[in-house]
Coordinates of C-alpha atoms in Angstrom, one line a residue:
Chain A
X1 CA 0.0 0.0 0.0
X2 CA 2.8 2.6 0.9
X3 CA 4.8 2.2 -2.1
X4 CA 1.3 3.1 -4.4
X5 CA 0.8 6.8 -2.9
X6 CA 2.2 9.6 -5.2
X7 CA 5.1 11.3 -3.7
X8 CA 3.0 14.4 -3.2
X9 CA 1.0 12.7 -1.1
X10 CA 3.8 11.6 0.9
X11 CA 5.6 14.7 1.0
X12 CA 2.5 16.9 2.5
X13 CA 1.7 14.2 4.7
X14 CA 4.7 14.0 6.5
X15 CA 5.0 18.1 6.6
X16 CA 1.5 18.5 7.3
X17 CA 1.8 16.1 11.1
X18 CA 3.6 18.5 12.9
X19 CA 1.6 21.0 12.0
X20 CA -1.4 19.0 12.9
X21 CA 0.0 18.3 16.4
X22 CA 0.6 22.0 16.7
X23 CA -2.9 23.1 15.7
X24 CA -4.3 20.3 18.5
X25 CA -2.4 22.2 21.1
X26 CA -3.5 25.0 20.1
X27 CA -7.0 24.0 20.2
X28 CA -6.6 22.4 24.0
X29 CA -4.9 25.8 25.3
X30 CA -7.5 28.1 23.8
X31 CA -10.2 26.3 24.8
X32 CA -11.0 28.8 27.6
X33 CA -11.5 31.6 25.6
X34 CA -12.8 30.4 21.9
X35 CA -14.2 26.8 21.1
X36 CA -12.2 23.7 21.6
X37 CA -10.8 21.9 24.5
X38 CA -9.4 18.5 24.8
X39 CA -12.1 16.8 23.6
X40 CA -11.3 18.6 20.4
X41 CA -7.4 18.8 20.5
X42 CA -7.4 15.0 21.5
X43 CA -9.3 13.7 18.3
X44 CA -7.1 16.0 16.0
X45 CA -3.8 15.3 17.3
X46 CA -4.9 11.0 17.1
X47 CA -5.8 12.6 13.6
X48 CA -2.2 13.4 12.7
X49 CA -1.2 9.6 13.6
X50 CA -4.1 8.2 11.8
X51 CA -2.8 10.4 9.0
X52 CA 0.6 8.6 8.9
X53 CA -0.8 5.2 9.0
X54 CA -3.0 5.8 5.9
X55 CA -0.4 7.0 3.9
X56 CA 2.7 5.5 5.1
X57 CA 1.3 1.8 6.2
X58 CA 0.0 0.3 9.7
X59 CA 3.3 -0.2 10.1
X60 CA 4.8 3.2 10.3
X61 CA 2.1 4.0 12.0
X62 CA 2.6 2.3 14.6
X63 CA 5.9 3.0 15.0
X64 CA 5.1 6.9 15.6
X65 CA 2.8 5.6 18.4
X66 CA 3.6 2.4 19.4
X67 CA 1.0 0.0 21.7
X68 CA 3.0 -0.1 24.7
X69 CA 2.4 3.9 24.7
X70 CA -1.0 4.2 23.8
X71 CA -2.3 1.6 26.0
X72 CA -0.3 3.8 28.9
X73 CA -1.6 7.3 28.0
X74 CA -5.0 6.4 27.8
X75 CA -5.5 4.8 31.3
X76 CA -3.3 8.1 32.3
X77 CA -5.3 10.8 31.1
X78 CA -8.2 9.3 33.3
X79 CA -5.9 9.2 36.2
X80 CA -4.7 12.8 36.0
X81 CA -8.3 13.9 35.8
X82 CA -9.3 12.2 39.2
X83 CA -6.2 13.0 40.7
X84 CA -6.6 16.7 40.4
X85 CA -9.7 15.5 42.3
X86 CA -9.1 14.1 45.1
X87 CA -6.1 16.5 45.3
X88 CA -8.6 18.9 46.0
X89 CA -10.3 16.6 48.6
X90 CA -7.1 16.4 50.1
X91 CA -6.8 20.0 49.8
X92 CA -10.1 20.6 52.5
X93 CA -12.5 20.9 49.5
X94 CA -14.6 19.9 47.3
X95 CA -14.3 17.0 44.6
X96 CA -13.0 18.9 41.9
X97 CA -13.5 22.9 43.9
X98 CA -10.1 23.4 41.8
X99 CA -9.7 26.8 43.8
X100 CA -8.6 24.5 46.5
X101 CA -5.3 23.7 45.2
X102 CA -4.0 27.5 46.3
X103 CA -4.0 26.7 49.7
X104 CA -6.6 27.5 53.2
X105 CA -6.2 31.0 53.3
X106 CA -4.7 32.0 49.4
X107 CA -5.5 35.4 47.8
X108 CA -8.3 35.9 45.4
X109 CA -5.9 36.0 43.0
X110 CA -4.1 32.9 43.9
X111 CA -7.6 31.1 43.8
X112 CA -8.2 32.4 40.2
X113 CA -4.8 31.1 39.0
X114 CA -5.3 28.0 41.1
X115 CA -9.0 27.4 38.9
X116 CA -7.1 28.1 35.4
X117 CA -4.8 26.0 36.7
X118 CA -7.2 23.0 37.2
X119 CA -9.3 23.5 34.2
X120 CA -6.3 23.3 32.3
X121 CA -4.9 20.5 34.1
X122 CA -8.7 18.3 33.5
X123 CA -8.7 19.6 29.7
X124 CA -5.6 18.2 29.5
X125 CA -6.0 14.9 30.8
X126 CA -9.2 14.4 28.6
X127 CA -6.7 14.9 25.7
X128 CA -4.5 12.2 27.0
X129 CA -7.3 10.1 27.1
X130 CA -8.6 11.1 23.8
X131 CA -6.0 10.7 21.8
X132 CA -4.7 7.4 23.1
X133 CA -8.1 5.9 22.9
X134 CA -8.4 7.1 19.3
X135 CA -5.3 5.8 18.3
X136 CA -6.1 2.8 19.5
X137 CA -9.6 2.1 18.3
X138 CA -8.0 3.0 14.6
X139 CA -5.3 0.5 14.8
X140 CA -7.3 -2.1 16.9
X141 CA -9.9 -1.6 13.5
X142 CA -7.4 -1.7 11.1
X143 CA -4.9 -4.5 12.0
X144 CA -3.9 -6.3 9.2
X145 CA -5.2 -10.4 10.1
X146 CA -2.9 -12.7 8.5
X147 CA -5.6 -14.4 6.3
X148 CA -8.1 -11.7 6.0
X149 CA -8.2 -7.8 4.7
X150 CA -6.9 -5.2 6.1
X151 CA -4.8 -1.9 5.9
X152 CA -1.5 -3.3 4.3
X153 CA -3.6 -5.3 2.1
Chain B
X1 CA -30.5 28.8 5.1
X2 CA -31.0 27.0 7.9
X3 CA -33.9 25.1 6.0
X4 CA -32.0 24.5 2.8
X5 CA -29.3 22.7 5.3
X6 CA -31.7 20.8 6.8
X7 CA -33.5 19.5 3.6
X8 CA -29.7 18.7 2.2
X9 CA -29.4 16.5 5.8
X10 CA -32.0 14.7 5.0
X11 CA -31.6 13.8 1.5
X12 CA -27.9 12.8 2.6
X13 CA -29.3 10.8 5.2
X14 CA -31.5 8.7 3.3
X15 CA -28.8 8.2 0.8
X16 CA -26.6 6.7 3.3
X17 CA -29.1 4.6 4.2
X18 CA -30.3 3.6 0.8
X19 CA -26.4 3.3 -1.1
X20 CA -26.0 -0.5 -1.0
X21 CA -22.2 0.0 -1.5
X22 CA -21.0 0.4 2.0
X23 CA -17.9 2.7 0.9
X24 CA -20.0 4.9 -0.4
X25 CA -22.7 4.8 2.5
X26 CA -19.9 5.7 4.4
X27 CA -18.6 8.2 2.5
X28 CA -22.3 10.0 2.6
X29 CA -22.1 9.2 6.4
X30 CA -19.0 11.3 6.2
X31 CA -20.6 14.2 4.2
X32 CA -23.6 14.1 6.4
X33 CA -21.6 14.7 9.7
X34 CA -19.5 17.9 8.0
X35 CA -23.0 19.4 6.8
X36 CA -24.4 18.9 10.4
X37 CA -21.5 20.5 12.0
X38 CA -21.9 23.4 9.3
X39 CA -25.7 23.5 10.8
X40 CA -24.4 23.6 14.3
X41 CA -22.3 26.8 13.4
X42 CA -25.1 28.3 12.1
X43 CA -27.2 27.6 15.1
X44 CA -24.1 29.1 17.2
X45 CA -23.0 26.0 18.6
X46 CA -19.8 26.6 17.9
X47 CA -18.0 23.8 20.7
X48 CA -20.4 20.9 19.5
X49 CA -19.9 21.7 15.4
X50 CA -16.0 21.6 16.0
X51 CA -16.3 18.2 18.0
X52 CA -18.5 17.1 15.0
X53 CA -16.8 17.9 12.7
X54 CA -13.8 16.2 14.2
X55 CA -14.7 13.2 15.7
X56 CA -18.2 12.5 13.8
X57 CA -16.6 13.1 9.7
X58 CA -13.2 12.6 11.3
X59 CA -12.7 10.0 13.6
X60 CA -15.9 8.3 13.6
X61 CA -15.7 7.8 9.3
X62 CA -12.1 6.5 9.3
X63 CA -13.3 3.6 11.9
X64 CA -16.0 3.0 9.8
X65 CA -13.2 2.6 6.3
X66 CA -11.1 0.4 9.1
X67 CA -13.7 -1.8 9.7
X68 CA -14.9 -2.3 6.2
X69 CA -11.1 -3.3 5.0
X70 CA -12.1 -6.2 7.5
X71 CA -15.5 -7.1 6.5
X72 CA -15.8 -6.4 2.8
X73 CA -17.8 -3.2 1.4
X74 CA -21.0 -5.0 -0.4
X75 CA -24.1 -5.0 1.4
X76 CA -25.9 -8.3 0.5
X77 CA -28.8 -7.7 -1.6
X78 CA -30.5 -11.0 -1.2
X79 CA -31.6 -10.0 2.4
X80 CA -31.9 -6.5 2.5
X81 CA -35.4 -6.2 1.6
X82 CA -36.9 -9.5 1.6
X83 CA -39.1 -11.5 4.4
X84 CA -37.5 -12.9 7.6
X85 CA -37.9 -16.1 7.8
X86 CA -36.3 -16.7 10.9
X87 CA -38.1 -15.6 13.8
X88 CA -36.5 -12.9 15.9
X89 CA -37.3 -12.5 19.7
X90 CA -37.1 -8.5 19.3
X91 CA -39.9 -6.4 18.8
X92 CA -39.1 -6.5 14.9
X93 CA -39.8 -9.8 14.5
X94 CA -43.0 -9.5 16.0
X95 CA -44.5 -7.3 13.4
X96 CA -42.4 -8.4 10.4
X97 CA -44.3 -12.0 11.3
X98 CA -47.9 -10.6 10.9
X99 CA -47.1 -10.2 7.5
X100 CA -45.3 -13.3 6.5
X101 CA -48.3 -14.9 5.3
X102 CA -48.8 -12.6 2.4
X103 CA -45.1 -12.2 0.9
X104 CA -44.6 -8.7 1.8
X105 CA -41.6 -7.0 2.1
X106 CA -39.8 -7.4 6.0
X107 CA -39.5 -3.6 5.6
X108 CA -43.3 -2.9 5.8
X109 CA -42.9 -3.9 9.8
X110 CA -40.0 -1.4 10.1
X111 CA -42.6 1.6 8.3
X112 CA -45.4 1.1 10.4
X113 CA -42.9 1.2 13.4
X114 CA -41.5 4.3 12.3
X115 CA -44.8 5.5 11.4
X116 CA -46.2 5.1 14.9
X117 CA -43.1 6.1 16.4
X118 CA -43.1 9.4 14.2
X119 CA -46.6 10.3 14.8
X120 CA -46.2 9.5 18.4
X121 CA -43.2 11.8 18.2
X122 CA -45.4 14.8 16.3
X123 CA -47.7 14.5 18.4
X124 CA -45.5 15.9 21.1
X125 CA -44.4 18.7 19.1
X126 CA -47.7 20.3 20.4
X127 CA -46.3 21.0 23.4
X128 CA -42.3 22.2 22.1
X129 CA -41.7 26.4 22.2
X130 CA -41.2 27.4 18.8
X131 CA -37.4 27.3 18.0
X132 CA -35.5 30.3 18.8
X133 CA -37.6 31.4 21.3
X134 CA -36.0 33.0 23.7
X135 CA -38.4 32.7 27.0
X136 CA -39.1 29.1 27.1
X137 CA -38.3 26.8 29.9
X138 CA -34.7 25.7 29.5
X139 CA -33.4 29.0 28.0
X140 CA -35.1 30.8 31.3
X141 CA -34.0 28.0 34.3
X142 CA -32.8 30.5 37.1
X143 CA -30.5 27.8 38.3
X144 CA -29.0 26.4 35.0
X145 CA -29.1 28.3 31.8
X146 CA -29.5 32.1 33.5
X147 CA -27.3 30.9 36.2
X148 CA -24.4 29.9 34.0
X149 CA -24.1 32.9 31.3
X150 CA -24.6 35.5 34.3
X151 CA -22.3 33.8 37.0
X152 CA -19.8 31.9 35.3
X153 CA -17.1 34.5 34.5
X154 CA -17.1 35.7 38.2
X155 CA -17.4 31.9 39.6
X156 CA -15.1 30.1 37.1
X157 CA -13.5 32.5 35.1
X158 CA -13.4 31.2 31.0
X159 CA -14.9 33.6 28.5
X160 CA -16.1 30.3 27.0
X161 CA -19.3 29.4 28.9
X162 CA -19.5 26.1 27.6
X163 CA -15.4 25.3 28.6
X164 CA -16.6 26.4 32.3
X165 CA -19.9 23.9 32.0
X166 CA -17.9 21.1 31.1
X167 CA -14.7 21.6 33.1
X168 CA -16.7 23.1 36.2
X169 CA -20.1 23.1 36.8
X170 CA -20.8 19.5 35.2
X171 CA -17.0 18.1 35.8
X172 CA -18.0 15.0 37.3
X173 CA -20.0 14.1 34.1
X174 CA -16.7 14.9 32.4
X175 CA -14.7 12.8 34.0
X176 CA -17.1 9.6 33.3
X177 CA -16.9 11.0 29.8
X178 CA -13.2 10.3 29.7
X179 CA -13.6 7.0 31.4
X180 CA -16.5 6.4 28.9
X181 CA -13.9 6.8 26.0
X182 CA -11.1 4.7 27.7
X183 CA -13.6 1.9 28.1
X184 CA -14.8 1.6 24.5
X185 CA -11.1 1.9 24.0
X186 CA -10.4 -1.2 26.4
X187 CA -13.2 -2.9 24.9
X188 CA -12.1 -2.7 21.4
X189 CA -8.7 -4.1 22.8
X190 CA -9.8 -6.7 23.9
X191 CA -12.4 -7.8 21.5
X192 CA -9.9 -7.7 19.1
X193 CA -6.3 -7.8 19.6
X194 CA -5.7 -10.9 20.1
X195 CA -8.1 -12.3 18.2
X196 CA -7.4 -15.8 17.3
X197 CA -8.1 -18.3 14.4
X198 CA -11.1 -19.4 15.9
X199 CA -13.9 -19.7 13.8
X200 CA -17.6 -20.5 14.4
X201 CA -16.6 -24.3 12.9
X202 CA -14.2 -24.8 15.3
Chain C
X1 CA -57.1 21.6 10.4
X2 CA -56.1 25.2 9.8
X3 CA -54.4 24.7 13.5
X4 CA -52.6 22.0 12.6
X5 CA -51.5 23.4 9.4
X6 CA -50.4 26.8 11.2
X7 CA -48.3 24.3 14.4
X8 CA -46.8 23.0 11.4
X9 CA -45.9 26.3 10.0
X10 CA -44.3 27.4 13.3
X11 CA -42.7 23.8 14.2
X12 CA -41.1 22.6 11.2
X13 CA -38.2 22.6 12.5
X14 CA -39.1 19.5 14.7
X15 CA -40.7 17.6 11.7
X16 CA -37.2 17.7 9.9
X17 CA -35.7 16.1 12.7
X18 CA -38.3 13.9 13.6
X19 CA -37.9 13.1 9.5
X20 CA -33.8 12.2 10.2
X21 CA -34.7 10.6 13.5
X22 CA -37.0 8.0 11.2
X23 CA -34.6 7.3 8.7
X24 CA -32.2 6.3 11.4
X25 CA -34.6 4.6 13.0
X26 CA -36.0 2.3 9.5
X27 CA -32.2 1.5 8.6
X28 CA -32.0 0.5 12.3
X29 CA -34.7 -1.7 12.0
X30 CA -35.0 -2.9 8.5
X31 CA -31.7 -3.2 7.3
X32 CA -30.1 -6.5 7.4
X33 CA -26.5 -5.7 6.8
X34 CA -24.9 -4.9 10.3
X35 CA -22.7 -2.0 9.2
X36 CA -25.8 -0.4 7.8
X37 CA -27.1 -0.3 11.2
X38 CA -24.5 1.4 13.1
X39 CA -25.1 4.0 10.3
X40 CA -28.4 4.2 10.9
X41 CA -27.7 4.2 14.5
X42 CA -25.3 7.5 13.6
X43 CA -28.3 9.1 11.5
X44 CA -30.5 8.8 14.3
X45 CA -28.3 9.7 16.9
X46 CA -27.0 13.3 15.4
X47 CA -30.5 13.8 14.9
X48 CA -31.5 13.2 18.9
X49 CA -28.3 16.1 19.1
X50 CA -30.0 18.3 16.6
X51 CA -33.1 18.4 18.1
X52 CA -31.1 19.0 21.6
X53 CA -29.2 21.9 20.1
X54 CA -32.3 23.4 18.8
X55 CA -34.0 23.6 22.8
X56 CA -30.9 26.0 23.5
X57 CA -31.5 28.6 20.2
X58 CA -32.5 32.2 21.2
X59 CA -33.5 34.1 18.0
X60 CA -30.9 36.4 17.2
X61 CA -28.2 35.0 19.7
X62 CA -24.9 34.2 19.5
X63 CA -22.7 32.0 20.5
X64 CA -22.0 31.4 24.6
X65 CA -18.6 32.8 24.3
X66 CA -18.2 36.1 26.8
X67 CA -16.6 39.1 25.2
X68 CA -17.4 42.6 26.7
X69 CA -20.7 43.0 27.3
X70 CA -22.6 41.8 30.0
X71 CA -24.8 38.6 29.7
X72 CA -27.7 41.0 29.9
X73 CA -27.7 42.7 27.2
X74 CA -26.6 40.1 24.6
X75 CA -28.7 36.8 23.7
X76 CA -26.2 34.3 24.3
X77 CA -27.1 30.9 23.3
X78 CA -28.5 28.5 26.1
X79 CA -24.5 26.6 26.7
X80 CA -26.2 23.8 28.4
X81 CA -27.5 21.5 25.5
X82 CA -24.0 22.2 23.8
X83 CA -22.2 20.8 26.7
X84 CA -24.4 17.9 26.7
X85 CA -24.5 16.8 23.5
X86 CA -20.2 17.4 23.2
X87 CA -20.1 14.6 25.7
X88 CA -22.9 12.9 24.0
X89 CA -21.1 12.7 20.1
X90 CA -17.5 11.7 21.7
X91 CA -19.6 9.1 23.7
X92 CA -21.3 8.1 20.2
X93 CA -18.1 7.3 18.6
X94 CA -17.7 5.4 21.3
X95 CA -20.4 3.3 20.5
X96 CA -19.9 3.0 17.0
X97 CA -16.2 1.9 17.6
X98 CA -17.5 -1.0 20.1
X99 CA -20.0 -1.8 17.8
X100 CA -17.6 -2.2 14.7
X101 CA -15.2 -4.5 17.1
X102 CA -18.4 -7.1 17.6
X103 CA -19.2 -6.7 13.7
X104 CA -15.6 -7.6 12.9
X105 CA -15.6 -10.1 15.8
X106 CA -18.7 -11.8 14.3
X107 CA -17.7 -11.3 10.4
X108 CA -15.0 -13.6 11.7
X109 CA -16.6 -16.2 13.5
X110 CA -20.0 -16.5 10.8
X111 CA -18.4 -15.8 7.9
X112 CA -20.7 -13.2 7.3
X113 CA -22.5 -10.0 8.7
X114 CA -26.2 -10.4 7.0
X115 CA -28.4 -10.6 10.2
X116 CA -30.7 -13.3 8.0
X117 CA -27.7 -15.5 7.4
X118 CA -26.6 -15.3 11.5
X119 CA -30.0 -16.4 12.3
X120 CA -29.9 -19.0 9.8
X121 CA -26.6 -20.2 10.9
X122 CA -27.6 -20.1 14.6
X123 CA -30.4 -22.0 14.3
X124 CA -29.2 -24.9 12.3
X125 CA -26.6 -25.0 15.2
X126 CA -29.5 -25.3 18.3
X127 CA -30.8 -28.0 15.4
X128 CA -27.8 -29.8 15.6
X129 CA -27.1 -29.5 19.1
X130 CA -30.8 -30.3 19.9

């Protein structure tokens, strides 16, 4: 399959990931201010990889994201979210009161930075979660069986 | 404009249903989720037409390419209209049976479901505000809707109300979201990488 | 009749997506092919989120994103069906992603994925077994 794409194909593909990567951070970080958020930024930057396997083979694919990592980040991304949590439990507040996490008696102003702090921080881990999870429901779907179709067929 | 997308949705939709090539189903599928998110934007729903847009003619059409590399791309056309002759204990089967007897097409069960399903559905419409209206009940909930676009730049901070919502106000519901996404993702691991040789003969 | 004709006039928004909801619904139920299904499942379900996204519309509103002015002098949309149905469409590709697993799962194991042909196939086996 790889060695049928045109080389422009190739070419733009392989310039066009980072971008894609960049644009999905992008997308998680201005999510307070503008639409987007991890939900968003996760799905594009498991775009990018998905990207690379269609035009470069599972295989390669893989290789930019390999299982061992996927199947870590997406259990982590759930774990950072619930852990900013309880964090704040063990802070004196609330599940998730992320203003918590400046401290008893902080400054408004600490509180504010401390609730930027944990939106950010939840966005974030949704990404993680997002984007492992994507890559690996593409892959899982696409995995070339030895005696049936598949990607590399 | 927002009638002229909603009649294109709807002749996309039933040619996704209808194309008996699955690629191209899909490939309608894929068109149908881009105008929808285009609809979205114009309704000013600017958060859920980008998620659309990206995971339902993203993410969601490239599983659908992935799984049909696996399972071939031809719907069979020997079955797709005609009787079932093999009962079913689901509510289908119950009213595709009544018309066994006189050689009807199965599909006349699934038209008088939808039919009664649809008018059910109408029917309620009686009681829906008009769309776009800006005093009915969920647009004027003290506690929710008001609440939120009033409150939540003092109390959380985002210019985005609907980033505050989802990290904030509702981030419990998030967080099973995430673990809602890492489930189907251990789910699809499981179901299928390691999937053997095993065969229903074996 | 004139009433119904003029609820019609003012709510046809709602037939539209009760219109998509159907078609959904009919491939759901009529179609034998199993990857038709999920897509009907998808039609239907983006149509459930269409009709959710409409409940939040304020004529002449924009979108839930705060700039200067105060909440009370601008029509912001209603940001609480948005948020819901966000978490709803990530948790639909969920759905369609399991499904696809079991569709491959069983393309493997019956050779096919025409619901007529599984029932066929399982029957002969309680048959057999019987």
């Amino acid at each position: 399959m790889s060695d049928a794409q045109s080389p422009v194909i190739r070419y733009v593909a392989r310039r066009a990931v980072p971008f894609i990567q960049l644009y999905a951070l992008y997308v998680l970080g201005h999510g307070e201010d503008g639409p987007g958020g991890g939900f968003q930024g996760g799905v594009i930057f498991a775009s990018s990889i998905v990207l690379l396997a269609l035009v470069f083979g599972y295989g390669a694919g893989r290789k930019a994201c390999p299982e061992r990592i996927s199947d870590f980040i997406s259990p982590l991304g759930c774990l950072v979210y619930a852990s900013i949590g309880l964090l704040c439990l063990l802070m004196g507040g609330m599940f998730l009161e992320y203003a918590r996490l400046a401290g008893p008696d902080a400054s408004d102003h600490a509180k504010h930075a401390a609730h930027h702090f944990g939106l950010i921080g939840i966005e974030a881990g949704v990404m993680l979660t997002v984007t492992a999870s994507m890559v690996t429901l593409f892959f899982e779907m696409a995995r070339p069986a030895p005696d049936e179709g598949g990607l590399d067929e | 404009m927002t009638l002229l997308t909603l009649l294109i949705l709807v002749g996309l939709a039933v040619a996704a249903v209808r194309a008996h090539d699955l690629l191209a189903a899909t490939a309608i599928l894929g068109a149908y989720s881009l105008m929808m998110a285009l609809l979205w934007c114009q309704m000013n729903a600017l958060d859920v037409a980008f998620t659309e847009a990206a995971v339902g003619a993203g993410i969601s059409t490239v599983l659908l390419l992935a799984a049909l590399t696996r399972v071939g791309t031809q719907e069979s056309l020997k079955y797709g209209h005609r009787l079932l002759r093999h009962p079913l204990r689901t509510m289908r089967s119950l009213v595709t049976e009544l018309h066994e007897g006189d050689g009807r097409r199965s599909a006349i069960g699934a038209v008088l479901v939808c039919a009664l399903v649809g008018a059910a559905m109408l029917y309620g419409t009686r009681d829906m505000p008009r769309v776009g209206d800006a005093g009915s009940p969920a647009n004027t909930h003290p506690a929710v809707a008001e609440h939120y676009l009033n409150r939540s730049a003092d109390e959380v901070g985002p210019a985005n109300v609907v980033t505050s919502v989802l990290g904030d106000y509702r981030g419990y519901d998030t967080m099973g979201e995430t673990v809602v996404i890492f489930t189907a993702a251990l789910c699809v691991l499981l179901l299928l990488r390691h999937m053997g040789g095993r065969t229903r003969d074996e | 009749m004139s009433d119904v004709l003029r609820h019609l006039g003012t709510h046809y928004h709602y037939v539209i997506y009760i219109a998509l909801m159907l078609i959904g619904l009919f491939a759901v139920l009529a179609k034998g092919n199993l990857i038709k299904k999920v897509i009907g499942l998808n039609v239907l379900q983006t149509a459930v989120f269409l009709f959710y996204i409409s409940i939040g519309r304020k004529a002449d509103g924009t979108a839930p994103v705060l700039w200067d002015q105060k909440p009370e002098t601008i029509p912001y949309e209603n940001p609480v069906p948005h948020v819901l149905m966000l978490t709803a469409i990530v948790v639909g590709v969920s759905i369609t992603a399991v499904a696809l697993a079991l569709i491959i799962r069983i393309k493997r194991a019956y050779g096919t994925m025409e619901e007529s042909e599984i029932l066929v196939l399982d029957e002969s086996d309680q048959q057999g077994s019987a």
